[in-house]
Short mmCIF file of C-alpha atoms in Angstrom, two decimals:
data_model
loop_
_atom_site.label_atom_id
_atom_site.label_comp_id
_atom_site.label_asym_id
_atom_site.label_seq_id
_atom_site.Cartn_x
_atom_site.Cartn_y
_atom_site.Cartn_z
CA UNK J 1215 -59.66 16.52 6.46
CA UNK J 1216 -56.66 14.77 7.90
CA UNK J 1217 -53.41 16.33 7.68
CA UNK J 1218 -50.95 14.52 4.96
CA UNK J 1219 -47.65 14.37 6.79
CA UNK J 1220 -44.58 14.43 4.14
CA UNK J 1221 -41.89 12.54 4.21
CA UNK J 1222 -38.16 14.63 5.09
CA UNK J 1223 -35.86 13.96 2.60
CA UNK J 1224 -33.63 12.47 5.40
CA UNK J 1225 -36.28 9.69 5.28
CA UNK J 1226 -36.53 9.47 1.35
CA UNK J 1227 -32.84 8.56 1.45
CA UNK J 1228 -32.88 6.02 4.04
CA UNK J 1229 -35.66 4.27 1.90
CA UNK J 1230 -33.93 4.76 -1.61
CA UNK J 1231 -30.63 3.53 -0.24
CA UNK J 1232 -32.35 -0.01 1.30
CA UNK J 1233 -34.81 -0.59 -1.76
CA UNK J 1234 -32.02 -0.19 -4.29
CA UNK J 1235 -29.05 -1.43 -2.07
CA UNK J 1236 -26.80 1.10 -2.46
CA UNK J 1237 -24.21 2.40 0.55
CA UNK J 1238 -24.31 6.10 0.85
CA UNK J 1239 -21.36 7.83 -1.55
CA UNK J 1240 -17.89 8.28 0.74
CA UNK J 1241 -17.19 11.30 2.05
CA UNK J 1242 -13.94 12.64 3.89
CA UNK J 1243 -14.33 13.44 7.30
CA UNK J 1244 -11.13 15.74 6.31
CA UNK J 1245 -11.98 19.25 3.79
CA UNK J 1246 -10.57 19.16 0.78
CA UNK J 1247 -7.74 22.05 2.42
CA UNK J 1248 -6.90 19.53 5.11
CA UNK J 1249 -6.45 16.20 2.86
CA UNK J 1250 -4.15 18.70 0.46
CA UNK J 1251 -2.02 19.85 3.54
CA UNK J 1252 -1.62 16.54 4.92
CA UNK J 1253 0.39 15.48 1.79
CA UNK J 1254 2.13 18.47 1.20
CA UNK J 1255 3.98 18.08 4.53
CA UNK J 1256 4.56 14.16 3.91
CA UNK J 1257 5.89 15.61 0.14
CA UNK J 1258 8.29 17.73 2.25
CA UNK J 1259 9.80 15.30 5.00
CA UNK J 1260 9.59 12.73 2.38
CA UNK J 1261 10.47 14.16 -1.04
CA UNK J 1262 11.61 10.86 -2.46
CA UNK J 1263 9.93 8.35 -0.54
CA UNK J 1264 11.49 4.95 -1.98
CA UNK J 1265 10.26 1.53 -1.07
CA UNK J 1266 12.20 -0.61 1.10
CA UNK J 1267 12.58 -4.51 -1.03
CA UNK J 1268 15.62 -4.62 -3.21
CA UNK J 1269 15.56 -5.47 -6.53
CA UNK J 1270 17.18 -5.36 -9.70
CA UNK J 1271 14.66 -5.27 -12.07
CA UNK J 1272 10.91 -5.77 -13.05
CA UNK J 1273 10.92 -9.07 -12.09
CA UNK J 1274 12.86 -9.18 -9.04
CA UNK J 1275 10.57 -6.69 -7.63
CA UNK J 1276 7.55 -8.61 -8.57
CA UNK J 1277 9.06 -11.82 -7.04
CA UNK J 1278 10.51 -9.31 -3.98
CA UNK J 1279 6.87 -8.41 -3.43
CA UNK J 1280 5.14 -11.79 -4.06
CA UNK J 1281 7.68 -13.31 -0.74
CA UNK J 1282 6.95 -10.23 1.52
CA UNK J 1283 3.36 -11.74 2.06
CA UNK J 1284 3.44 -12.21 6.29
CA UNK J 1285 7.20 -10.71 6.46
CA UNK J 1286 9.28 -7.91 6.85
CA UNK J 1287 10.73 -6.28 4.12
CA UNK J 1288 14.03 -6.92 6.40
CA UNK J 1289 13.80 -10.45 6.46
CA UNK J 1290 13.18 -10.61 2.43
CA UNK J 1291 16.07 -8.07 1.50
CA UNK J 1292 18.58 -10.86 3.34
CA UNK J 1293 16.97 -13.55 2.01
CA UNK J 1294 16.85 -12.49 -2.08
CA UNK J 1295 20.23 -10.48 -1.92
CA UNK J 1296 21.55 -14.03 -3.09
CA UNK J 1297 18.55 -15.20 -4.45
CA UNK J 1298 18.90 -12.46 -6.82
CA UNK J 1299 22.67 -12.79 -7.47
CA UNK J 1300 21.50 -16.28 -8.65
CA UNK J 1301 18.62 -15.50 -10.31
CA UNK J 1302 17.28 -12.22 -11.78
CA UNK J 1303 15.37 -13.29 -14.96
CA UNK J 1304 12.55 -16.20 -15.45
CA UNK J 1305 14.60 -17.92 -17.18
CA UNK J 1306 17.36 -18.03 -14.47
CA UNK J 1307 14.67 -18.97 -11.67
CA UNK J 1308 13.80 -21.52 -13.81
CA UNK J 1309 17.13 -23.13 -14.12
CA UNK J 1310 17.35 -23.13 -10.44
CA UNK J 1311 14.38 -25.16 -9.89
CA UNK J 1312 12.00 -24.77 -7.21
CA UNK J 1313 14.56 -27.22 -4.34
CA UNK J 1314 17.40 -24.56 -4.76
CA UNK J 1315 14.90 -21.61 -4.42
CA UNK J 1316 13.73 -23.05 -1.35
CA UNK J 1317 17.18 -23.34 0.11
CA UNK J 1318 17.68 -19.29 -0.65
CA UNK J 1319 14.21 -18.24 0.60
CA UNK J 1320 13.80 -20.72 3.60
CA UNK J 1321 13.92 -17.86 6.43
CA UNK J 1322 11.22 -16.46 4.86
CA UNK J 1323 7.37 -17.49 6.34
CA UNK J 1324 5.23 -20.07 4.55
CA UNK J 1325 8.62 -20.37 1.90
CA UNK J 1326 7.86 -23.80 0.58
CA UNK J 1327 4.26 -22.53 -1.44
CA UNK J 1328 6.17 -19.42 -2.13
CA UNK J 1329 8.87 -21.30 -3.90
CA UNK J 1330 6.05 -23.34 -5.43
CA UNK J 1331 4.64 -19.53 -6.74
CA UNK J 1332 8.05 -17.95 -7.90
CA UNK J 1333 8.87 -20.94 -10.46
CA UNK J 1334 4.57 -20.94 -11.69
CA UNK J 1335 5.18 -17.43 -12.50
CA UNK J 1336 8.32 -17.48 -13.87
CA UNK J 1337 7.06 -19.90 -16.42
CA UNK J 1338 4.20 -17.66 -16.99
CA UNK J 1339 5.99 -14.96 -17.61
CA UNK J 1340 8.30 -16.95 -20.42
CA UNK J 1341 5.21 -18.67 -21.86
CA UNK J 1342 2.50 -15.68 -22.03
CA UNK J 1343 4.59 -12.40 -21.64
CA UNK J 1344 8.13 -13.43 -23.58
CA UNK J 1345 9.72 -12.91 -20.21
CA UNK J 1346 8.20 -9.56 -20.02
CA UNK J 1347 6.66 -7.68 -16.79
CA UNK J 1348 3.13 -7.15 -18.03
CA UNK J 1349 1.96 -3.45 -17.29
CA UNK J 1350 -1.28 -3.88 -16.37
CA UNK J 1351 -2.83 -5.10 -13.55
CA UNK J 1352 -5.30 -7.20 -14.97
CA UNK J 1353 -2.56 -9.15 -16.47
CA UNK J 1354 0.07 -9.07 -13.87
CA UNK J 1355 -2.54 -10.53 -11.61
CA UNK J 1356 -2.93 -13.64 -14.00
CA UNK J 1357 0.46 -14.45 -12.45
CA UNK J 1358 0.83 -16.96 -9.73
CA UNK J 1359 1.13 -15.31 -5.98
CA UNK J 1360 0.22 -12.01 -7.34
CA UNK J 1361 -2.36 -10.30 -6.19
CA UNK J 1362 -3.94 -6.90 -6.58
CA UNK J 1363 -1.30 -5.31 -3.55
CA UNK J 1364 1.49 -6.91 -5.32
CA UNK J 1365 0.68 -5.58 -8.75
CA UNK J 1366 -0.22 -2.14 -7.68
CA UNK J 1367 3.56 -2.35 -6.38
CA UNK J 1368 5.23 -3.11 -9.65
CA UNK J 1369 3.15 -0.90 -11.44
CA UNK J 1370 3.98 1.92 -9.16
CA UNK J 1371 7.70 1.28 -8.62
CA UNK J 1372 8.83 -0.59 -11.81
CA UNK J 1373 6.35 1.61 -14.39
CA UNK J 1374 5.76 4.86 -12.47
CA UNK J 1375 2.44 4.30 -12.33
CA UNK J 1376 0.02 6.25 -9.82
CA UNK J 1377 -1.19 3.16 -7.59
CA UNK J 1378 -2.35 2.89 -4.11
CA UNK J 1379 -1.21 -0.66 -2.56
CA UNK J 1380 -3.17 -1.23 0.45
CA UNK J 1381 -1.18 -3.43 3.29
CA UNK J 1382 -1.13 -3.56 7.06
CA UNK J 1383 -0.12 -0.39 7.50
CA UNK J 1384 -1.97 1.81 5.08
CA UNK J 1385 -4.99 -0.01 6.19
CA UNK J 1386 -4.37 0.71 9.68
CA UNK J 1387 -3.48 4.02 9.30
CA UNK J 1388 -6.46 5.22 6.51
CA UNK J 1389 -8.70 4.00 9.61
CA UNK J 1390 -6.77 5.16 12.81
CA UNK J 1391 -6.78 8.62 11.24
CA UNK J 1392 -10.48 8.48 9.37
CA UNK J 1393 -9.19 9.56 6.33
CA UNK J 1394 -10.60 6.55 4.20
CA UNK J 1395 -12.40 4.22 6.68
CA UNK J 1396 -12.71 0.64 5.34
CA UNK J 1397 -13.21 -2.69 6.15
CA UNK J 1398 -11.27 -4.27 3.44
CA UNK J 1399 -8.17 -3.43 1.31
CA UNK J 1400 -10.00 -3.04 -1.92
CA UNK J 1401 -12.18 -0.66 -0.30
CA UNK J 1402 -9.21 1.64 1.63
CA UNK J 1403 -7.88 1.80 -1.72
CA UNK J 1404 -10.69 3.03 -3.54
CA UNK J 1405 -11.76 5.62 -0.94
CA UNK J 1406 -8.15 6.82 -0.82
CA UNK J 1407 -7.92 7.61 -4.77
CA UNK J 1408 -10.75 9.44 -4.44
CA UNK J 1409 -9.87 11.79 -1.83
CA UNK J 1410 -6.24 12.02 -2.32
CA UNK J 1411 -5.60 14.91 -4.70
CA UNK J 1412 -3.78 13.90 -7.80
CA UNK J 1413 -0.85 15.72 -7.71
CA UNK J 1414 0.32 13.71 -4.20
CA UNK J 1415 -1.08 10.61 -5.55
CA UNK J 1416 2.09 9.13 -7.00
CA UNK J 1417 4.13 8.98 -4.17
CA UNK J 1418 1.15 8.35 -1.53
CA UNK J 1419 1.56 5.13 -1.37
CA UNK J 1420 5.19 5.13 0.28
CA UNK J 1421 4.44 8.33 2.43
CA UNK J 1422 1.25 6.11 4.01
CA UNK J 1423 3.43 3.20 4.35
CA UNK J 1424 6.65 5.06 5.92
CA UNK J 1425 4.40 6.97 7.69
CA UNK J 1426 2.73 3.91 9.43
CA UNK J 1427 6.20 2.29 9.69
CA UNK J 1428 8.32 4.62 12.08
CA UNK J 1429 5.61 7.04 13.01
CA UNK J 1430 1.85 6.26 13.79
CA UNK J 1431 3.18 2.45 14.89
CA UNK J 1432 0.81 -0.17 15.25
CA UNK J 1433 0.98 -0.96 18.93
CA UNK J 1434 1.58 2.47 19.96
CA UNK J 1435 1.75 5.78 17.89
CA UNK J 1436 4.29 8.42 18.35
CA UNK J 1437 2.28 11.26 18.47
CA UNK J 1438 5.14 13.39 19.55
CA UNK J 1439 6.48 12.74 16.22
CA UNK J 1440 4.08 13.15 13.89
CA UNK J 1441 3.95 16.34 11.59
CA UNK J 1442 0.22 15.83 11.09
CA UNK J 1443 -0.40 16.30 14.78
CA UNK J 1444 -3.15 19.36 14.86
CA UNK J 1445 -5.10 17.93 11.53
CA UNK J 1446 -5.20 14.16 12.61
CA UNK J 1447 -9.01 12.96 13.69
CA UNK J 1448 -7.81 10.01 15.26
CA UNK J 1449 -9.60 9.22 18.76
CA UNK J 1450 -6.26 7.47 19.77
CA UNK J 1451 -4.36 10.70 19.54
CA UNK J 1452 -2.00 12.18 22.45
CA UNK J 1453 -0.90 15.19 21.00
CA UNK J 1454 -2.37 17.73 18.96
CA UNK J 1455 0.98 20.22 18.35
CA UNK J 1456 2.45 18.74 14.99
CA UNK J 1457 6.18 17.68 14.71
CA UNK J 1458 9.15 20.12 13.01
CA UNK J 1459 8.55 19.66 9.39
CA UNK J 1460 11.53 19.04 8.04
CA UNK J 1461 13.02 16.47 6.07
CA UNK J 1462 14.02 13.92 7.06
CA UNK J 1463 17.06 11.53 6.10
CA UNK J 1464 17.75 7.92 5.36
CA UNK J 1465 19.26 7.07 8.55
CA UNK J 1466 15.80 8.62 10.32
CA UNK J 1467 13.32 7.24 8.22
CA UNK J 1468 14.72 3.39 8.71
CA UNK J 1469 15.01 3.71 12.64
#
């Protein structure tokens, strides 16, 4: 009688997972103790992290974040400090017209469809919302130039809201360090709220970003400076002994 070979379950998977088309569930290549101490020393040399567009209100910040698509928050901040001054309700924006905005925002890259965006949504916002801020995301994404990065932003900064805003730099950095490996924002983001533990997840978002910013740089990271040092899985690391954790001021954080 031949012998019945069975299948390992290794197998089973690998044939359940292509006949129904689902990836394998995410998992950390952090433990749950390393994730946890990873945030509480960003929580300690950033207590308050704070976001780096000025803005007055609700929806200065969403029209703050709509124009910091490809730029700086640098080159924004000098461009809607008299924007702003101008112009910090729909209504107001309105009344400038989309020429004068233009004129204020014209330092900024691709300005003339971003002028184009700012009055659409600031006629949205008087004809749908009563010249309200929606606080959802669903709805603030019904607004012209807002996406789902932009309205994560306002709903975490404006509402208090525990978002995760994927840009360049969280992107970068949740795949330079393996933490949440993606190829695309939506996917960083939801591998990120799953393994960040709740309690960190409200100020996440900046810590990732300043983080990325001033420390684990794009063209080259400082590993010298970097509290995370000895826990960081990173292949392009260059030091494994972790920076003072201390915190660190305003004056640091911006250099």
């Amino acid at each position: 009688m031949a012998n019945l070979r069975t299948k390992s379950s290794t197998q089973t998977v690998k044939k359940s997972n292509v006949t129904t088309g689902r990836k394998p569930a995410f998992r950390s290549i952090y433990a749950k103790a390393e994730i946890e101490e990873i945030f509480r020393r960003f929580s300690i040399q950033r207590p308050e992290p704070k976001g780096e567009l000025e803005h007055v209100n609700p929806f200065t910040l969403v029209v703050a974040v709509a124009l910091s698509a490809q730029a700086t928050d640098v080159g924004v901040n000098k461009a809607t400090r008299a924007l702003f001054a101008a112009a910090d309700t729909p209504q107001k924006m309105l009344d400038l017209g989309e020429e004068r905005i233009r004129d204020y925002i014209k330092t900024i890259g691709l300005y003339r469809n971003k002028a184009k965006n700012v009055v659409a949504l600031s006629a949205k916002l008087l004809l749908d919302f009563n010249g309200e801020v929606p606080q959802t995301r669903e709805e603030l994404m019904t607004l012209p130039g807002v996406g789902r990065k932009t309205a994560n932003v306002v709903l975490s900064m404006a509402f208090g809201q525990s978002t995760l805003a994927v840009d360049t730099h969280i992107l970068r950095i949740a795949n330079r360090i393996r933490l949440a490996p993606g190829k695309t924002p939506d996917e960083v983001e939801q591998r990120l709220m799953k393994v960040i533990p709740e309690r960190y997840l409200y100020h996440a978002h900046h810590w990732l970003i300043l983080h990325g910013r001033y420390c684990c740089k794009a063209r080259k990271p400082e590993c010298e400076r970097c509290v995370i040092a000895d826990l960081c899985r990173s292949p392009e690391k260059t030091c494994d002994i972790p920076a003072p954790l201390i915190e660190l001021s305003a004056k640091v954080i911006g250099e």
